[in-house]
PDB file of C-alpha atoms in Angstrom:
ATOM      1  CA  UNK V   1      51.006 -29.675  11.802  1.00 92.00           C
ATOM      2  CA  UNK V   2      53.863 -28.353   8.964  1.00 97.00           C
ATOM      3  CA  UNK V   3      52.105 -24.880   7.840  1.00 98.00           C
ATOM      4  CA  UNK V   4      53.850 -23.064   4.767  1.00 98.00           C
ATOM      5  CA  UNK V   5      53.445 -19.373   4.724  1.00 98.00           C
ATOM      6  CA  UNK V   6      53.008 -18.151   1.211  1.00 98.00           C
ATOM      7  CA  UNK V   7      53.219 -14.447   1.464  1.00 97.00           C
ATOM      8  CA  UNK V   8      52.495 -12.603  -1.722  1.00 94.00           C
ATOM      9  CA  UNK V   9      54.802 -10.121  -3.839  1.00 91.00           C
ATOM     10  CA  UNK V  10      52.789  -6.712  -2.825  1.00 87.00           C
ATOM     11  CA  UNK V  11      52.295  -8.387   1.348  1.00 95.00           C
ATOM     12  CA  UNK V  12      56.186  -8.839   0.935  1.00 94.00           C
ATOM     13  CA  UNK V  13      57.156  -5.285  -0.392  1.00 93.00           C
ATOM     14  CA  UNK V  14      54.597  -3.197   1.112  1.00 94.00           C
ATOM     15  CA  UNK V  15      52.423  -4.679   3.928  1.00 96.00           C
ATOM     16  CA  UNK V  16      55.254  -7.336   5.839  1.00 96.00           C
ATOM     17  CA  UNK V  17      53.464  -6.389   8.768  1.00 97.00           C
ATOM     18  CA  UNK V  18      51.043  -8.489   7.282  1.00 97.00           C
ATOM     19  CA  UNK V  19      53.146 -11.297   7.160  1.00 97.00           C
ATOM     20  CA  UNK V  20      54.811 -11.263  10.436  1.00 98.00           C
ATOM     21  CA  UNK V  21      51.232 -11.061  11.577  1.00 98.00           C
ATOM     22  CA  UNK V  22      49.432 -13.875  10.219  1.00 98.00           C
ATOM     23  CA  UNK V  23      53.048 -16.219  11.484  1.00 98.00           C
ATOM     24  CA  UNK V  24      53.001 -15.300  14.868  1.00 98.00           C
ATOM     25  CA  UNK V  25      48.997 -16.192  14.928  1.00 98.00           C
ATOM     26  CA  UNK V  26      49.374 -19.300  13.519  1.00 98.00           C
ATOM     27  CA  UNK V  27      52.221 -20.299  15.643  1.00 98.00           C
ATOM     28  CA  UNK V  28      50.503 -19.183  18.965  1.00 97.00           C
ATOM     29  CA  UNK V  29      47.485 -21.633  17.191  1.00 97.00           C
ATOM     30  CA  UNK V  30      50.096 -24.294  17.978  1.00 97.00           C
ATOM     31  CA  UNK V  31      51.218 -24.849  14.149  1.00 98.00           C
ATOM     32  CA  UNK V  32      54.757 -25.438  13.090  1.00 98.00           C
ATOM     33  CA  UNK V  33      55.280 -22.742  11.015  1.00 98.00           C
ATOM     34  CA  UNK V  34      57.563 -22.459   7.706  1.00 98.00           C
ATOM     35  CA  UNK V  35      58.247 -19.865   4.826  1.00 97.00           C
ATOM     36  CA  UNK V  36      60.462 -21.434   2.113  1.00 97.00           C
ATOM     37  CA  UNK V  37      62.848 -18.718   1.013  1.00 94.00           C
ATOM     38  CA  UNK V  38      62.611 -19.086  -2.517  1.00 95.00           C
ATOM     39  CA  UNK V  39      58.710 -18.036  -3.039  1.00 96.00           C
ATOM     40  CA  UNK V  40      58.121 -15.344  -5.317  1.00 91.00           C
ATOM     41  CA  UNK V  41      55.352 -14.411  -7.847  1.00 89.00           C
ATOM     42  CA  UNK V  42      52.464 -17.190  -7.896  1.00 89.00           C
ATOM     43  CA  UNK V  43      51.602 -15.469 -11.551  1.00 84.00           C
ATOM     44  CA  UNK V  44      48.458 -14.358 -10.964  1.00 84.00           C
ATOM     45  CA  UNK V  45      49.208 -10.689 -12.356  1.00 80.00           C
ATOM     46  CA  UNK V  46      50.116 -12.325 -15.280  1.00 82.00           C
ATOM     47  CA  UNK V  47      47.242 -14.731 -15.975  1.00 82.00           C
ATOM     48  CA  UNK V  48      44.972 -11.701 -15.054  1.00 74.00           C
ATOM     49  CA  UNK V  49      46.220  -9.360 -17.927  1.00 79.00           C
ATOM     50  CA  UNK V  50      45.795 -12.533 -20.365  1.00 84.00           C
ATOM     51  CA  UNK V  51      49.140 -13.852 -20.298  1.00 83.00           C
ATOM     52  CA  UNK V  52      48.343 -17.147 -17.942  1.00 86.00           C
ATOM     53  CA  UNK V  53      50.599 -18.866 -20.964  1.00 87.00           C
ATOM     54  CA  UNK V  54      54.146 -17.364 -19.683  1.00 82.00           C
ATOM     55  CA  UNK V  55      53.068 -18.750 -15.871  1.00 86.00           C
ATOM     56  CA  UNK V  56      54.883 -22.077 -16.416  1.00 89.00           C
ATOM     57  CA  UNK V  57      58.172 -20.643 -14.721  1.00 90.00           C
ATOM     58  CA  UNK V  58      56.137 -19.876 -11.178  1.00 93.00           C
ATOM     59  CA  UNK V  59      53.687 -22.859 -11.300  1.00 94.00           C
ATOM     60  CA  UNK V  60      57.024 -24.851 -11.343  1.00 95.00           C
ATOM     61  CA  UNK V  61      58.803 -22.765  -8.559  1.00 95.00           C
ATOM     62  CA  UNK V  62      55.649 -22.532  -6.457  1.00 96.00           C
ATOM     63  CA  UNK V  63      55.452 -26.648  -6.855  1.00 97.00           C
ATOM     64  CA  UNK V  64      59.340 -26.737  -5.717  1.00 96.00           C
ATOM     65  CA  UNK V  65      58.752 -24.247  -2.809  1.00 97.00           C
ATOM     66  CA  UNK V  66      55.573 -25.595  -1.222  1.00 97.00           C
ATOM     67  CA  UNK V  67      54.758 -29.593  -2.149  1.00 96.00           C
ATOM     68  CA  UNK V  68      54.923 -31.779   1.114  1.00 94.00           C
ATOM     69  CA  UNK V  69      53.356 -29.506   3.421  1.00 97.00           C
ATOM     70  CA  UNK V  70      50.456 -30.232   5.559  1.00 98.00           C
ATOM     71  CA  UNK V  71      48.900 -26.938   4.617  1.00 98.00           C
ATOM     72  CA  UNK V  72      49.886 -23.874   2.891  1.00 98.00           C
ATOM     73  CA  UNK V  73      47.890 -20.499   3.906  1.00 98.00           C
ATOM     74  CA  UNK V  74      48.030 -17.060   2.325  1.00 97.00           C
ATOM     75  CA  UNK V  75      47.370 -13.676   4.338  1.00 97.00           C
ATOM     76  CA  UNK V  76      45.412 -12.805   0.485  1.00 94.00           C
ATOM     77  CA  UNK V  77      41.865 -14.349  -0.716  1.00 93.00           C
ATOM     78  CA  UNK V  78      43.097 -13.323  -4.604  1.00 91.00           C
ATOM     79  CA  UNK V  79      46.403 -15.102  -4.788  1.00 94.00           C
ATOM     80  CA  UNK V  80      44.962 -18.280  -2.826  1.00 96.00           C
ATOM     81  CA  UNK V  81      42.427 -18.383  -4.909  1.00 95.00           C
ATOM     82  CA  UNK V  82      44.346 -18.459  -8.641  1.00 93.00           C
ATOM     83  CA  UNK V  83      46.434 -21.127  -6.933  1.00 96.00           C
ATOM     84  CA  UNK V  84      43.570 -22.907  -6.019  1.00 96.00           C
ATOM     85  CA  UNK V  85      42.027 -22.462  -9.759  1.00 94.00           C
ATOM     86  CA  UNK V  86      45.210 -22.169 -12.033  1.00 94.00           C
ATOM     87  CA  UNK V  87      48.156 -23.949 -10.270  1.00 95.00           C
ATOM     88  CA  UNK V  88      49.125 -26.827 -13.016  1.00 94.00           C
ATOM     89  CA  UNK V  89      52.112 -28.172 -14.198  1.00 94.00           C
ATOM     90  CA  UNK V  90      53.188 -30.250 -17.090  1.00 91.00           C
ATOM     91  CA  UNK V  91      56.270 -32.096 -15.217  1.00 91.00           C
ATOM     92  CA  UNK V  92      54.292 -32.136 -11.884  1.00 93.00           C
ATOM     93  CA  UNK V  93      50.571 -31.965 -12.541  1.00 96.00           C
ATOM     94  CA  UNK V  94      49.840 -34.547  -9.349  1.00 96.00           C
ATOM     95  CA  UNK V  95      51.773 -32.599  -6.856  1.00 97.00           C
ATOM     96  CA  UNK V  96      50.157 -29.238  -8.435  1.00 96.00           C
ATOM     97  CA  UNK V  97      47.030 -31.389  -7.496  1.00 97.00           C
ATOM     98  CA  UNK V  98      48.049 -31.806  -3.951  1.00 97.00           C
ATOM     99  CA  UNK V  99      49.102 -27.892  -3.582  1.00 98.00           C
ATOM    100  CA  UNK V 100      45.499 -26.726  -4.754  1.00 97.00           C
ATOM    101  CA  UNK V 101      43.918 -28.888  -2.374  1.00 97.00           C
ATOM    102  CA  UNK V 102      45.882 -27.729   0.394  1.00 98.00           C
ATOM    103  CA  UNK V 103      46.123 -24.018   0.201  1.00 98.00           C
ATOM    104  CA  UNK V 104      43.832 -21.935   2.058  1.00 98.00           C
ATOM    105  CA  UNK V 105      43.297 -18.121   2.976  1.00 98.00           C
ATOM    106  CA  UNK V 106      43.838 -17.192   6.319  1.00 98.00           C
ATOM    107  CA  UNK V 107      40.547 -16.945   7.697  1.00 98.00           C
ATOM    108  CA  UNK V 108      38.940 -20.419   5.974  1.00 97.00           C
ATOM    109  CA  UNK V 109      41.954 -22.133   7.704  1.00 98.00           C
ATOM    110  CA  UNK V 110      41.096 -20.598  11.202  1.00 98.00           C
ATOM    111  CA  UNK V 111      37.948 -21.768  10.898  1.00 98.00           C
ATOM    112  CA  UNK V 112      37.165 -24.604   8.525  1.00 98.00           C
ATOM    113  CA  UNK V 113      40.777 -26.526   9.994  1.00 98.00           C
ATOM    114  CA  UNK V 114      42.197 -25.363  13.162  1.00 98.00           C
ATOM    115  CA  UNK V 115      38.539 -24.547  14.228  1.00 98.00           C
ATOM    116  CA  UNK V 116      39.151 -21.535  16.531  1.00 98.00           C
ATOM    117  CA  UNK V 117      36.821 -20.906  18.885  1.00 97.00           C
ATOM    118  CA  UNK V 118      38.379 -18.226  21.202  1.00 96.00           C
ATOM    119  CA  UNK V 119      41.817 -15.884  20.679  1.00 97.00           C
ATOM    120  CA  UNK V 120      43.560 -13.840  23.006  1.00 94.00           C
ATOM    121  CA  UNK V 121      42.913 -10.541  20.998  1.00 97.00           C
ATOM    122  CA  UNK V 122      41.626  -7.175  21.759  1.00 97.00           C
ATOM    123  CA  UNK V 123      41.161  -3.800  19.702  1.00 98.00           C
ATOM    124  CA  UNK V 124      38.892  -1.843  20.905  1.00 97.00           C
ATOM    125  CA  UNK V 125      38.046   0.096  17.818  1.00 98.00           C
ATOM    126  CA  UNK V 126      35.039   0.533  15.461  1.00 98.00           C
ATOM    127  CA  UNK V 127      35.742  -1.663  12.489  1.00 98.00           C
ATOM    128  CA  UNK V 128      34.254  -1.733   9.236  1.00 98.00           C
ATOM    129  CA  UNK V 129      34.858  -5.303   7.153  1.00 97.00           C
ATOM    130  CA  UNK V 130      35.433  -5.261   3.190  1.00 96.00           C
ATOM    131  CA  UNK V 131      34.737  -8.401   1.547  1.00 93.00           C
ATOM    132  CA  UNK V 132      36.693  -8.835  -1.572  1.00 92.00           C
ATOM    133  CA  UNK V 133      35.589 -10.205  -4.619  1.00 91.00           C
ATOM    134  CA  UNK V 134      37.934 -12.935  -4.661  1.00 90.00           C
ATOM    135  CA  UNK V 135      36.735 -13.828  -0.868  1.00 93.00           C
ATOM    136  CA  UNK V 136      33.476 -13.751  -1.392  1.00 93.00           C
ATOM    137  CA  UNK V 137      32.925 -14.787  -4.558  1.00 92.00           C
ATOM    138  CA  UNK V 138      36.082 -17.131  -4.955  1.00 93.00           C
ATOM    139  CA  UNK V 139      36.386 -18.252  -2.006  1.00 95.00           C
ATOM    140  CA  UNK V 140      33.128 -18.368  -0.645  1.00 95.00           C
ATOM    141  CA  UNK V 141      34.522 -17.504   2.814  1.00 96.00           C
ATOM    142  CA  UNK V 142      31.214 -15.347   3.411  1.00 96.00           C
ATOM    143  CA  UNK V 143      27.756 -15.437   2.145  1.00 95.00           C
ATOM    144  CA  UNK V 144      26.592 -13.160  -0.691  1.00 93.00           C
ATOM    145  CA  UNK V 145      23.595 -11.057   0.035  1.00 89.00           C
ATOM    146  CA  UNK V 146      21.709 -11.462  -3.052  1.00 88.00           C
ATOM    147  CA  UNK V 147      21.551 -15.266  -2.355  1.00 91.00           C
ATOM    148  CA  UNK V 148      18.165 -16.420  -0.066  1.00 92.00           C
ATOM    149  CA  UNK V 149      20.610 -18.320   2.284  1.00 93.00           C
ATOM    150  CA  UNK V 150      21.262 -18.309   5.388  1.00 94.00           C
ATOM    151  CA  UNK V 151      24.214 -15.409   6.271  1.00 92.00           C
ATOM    152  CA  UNK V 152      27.430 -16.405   7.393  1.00 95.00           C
ATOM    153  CA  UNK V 153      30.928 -14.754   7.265  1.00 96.00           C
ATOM    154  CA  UNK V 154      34.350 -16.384   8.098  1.00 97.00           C
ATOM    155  CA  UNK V 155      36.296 -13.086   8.793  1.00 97.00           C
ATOM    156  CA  UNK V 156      33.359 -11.691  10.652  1.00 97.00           C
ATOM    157  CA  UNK V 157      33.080 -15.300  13.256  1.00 97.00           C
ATOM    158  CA  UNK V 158      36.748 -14.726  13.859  1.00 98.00           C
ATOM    159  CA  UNK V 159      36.558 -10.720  14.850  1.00 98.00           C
ATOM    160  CA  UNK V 160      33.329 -11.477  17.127  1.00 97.00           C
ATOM    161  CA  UNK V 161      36.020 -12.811  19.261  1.00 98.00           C
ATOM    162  CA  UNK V 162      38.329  -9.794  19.664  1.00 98.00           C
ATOM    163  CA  UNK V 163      37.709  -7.985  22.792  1.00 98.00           C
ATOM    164  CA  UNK V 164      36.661  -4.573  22.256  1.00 97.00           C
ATOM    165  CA  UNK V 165      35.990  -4.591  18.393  1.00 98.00           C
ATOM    166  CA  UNK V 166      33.219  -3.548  17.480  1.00 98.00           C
ATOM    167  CA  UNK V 167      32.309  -3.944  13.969  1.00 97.00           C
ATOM    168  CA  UNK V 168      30.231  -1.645  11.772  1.00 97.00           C
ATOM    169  CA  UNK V 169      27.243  -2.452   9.457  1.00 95.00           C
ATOM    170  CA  UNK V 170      27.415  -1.258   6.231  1.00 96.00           C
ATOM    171  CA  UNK V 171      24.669  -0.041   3.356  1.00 95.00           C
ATOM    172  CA  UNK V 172      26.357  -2.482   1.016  1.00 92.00           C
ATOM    173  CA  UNK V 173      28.282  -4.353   2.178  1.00 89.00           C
ATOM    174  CA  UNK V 174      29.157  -6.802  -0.895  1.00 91.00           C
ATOM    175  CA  UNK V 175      30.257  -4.068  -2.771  1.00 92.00           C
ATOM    176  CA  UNK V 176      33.196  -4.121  -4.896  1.00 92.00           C
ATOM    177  CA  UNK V 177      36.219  -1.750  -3.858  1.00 89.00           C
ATOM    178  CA  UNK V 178      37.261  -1.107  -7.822  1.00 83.00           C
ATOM    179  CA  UNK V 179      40.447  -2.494  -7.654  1.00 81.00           C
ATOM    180  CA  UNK V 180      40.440  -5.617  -9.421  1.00 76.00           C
ATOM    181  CA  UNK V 181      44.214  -5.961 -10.536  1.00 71.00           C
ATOM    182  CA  UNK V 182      45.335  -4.012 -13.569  1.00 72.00           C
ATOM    183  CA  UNK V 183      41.425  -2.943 -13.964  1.00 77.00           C
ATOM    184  CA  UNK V 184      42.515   0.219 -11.741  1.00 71.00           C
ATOM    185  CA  UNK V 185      45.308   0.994 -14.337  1.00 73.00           C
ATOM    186  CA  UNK V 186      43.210   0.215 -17.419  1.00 73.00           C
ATOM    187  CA  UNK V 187      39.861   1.690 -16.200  1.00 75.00           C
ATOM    188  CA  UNK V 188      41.461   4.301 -13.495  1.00 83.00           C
ATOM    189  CA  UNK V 189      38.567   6.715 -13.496  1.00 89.00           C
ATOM    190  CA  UNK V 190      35.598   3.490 -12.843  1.00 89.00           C
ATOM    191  CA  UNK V 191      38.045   2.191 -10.326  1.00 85.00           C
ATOM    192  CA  UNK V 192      38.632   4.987  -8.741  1.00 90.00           C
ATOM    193  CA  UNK V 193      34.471   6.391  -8.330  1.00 93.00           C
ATOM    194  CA  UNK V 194      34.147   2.285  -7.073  1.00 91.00           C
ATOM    195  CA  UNK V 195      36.763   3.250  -4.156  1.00 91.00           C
ATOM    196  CA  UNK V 196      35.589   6.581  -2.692  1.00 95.00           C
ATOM    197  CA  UNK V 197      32.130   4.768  -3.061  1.00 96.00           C
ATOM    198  CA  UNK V 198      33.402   1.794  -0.810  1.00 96.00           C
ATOM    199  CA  UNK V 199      35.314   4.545   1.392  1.00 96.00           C
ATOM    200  CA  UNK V 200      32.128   6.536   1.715  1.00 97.00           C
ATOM    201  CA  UNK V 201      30.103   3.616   3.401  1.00 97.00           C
ATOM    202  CA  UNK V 202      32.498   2.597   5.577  1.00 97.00           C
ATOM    203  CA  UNK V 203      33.075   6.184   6.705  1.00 97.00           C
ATOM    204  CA  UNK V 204      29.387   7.099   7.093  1.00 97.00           C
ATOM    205  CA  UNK V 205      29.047   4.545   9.208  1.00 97.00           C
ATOM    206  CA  UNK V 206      31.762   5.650  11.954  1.00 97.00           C
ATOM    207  CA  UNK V 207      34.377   3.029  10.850  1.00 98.00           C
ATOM    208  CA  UNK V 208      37.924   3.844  12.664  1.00 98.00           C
ATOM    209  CA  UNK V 209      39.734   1.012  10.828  1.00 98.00           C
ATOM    210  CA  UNK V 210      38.654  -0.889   7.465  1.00 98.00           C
ATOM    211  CA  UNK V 211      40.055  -4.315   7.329  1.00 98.00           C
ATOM    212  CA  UNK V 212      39.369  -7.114   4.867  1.00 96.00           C
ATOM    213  CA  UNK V 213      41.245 -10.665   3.742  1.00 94.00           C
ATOM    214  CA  UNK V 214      42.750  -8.976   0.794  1.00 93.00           C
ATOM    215  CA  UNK V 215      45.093  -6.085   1.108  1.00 92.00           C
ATOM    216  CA  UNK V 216      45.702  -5.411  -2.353  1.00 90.00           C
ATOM    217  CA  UNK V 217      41.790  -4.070  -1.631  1.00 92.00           C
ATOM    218  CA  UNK V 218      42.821  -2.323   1.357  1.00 95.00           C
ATOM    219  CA  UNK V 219      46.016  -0.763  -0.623  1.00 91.00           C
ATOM    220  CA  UNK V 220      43.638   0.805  -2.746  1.00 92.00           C
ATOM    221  CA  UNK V 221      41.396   2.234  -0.446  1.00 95.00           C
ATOM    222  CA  UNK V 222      44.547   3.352   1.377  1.00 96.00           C
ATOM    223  CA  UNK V 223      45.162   5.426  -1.622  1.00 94.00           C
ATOM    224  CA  UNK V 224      41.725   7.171  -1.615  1.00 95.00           C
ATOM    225  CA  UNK V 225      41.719   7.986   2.168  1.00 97.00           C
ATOM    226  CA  UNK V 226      45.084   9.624   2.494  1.00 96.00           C
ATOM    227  CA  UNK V 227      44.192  11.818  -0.730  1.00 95.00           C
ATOM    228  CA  UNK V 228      41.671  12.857   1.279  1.00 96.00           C
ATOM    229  CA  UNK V 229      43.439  13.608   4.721  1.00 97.00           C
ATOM    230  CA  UNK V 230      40.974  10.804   6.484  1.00 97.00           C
ATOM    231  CA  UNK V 231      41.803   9.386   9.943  1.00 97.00           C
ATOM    232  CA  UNK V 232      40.199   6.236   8.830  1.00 98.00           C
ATOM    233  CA  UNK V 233      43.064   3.601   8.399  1.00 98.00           C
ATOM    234  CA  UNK V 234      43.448   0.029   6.796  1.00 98.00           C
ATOM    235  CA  UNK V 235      44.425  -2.968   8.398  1.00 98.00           C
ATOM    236  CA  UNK V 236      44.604  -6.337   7.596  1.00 98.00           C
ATOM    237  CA  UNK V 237      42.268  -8.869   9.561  1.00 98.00           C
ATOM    238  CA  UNK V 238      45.567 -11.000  10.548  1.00 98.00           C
ATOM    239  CA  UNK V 239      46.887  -8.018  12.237  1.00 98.00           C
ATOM    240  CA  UNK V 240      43.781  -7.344  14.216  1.00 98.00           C
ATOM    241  CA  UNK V 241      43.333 -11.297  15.455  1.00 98.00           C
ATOM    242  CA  UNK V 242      46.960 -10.850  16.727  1.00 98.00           C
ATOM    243  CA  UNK V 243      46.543  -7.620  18.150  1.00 95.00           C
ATOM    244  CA  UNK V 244      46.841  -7.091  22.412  1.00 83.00           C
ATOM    245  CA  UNK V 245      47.150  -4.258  24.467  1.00 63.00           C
TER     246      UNK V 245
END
């Protein structure tokens, strides 16, 4: 199975931890892993603010960078998502087709394709999960609690196999982080009060770590705990399902 690893711009420059984590998981999964050298951007900061119209240039390199792969999977719910919503192309419209079918976040592809049933992982810490917006809402990798149907949770099946983890309920635990893209620059204070709210829940309920599919939602909770000298720390889920001691 030819995997492409589509690692996005703020993984690459800030969390290539991240990265190296969610490779070395898939390739001890037994896929045949690749990351095409010439990714960048997939636009979605652009379409977000409103200017989806100046995308052409990265729908085009994105096409050129990832078309004839088996799958293509993303350490990051948001960007797999606008690919899997906004990826089109005037020159290439049936291969842009193709990507959007075969993209997937991280923990949909454990699951839904490779089907993992067991890993060879083990932190034994207390854990509280964020569900991102994107993720949940996007994605649909877990249930959303206002819905009368039955509960499930992608991320959450795959840390039930980590030795050791435990992981934390929460009071609410669909609750937005505040982050949202430029809404934290454009709306700082709302995004802000939405954080130390999310931070607050996890922290109340003796979380050691917060983790979550998205760590542009984990960079911004980042940013609240250190301003306020917590001992909590982020981490993304790929890091934890490759983790040993």
């Amino acid at each position: 199975m030819k995997v492409a690893l589509f690692v996005p711009c703020y993984v690459d420059q800030f969390y290539p931890q991240a990265a190296v984590a969610t490779m070395e998981l898939l390739e001890k999964l037994g896929c045949e892993v690749h990351y095409p050298k010439n990714q960048t951007c997939c636009g979605q900061p652009m379409a977000n603010s409103g200017y989806e119209h100046l995308t052409g240039g990265c729908n085009n390199l994105f096409i050129d960078n990832f078309a004839g792969y088996d799958y293509i999977v993303c350490p990051s719910g948001s960007c797999t998502l606008h690919i899997k919503e906004h990826l089109h192309s005037h020159e290439n419209e049936d291969k842009a087709i193709e990507i959007r079918k075969r993209i997937f976040e991280l923990t949909e592809f454990l699951v839904d394709i490779l089907q993992v049933k067991s890993l060879e992982a083990s932190f034994p810490y207390k854990v509280g999960m964020h569900q991102s917006c994107h993720g949940l809402r996007g994605l649909r990798i877990s249930q959303m609690t206002e819905l009368v149907a039955p509960p499930f949770s992608k991320p959450a099946q795959l840390l039930g196999l980590v030795k050791g983890l435990e992981l934390v309920p929460l009071s609410r635990a669909d609750d937005c982080c505040g982050f949202g893209g430029t809404f934290c620059v454009v709306e700082e204070a709302v995004s802000s009060k939405m954080g130390k709210d999310r931070v607050d829940d996890h922290i109340e309920h003796g979380a050691q770590y917060i983790t979550s599919a998205d760590l542009s939602c984990l960079m911004h909770l980042e940013g609240i705990l250190r301003r306020q000298n917590s001992d909590v720390k982020v981490i993304h889920v790929a890091e934890i399902l490759n983790h040993s001691i």
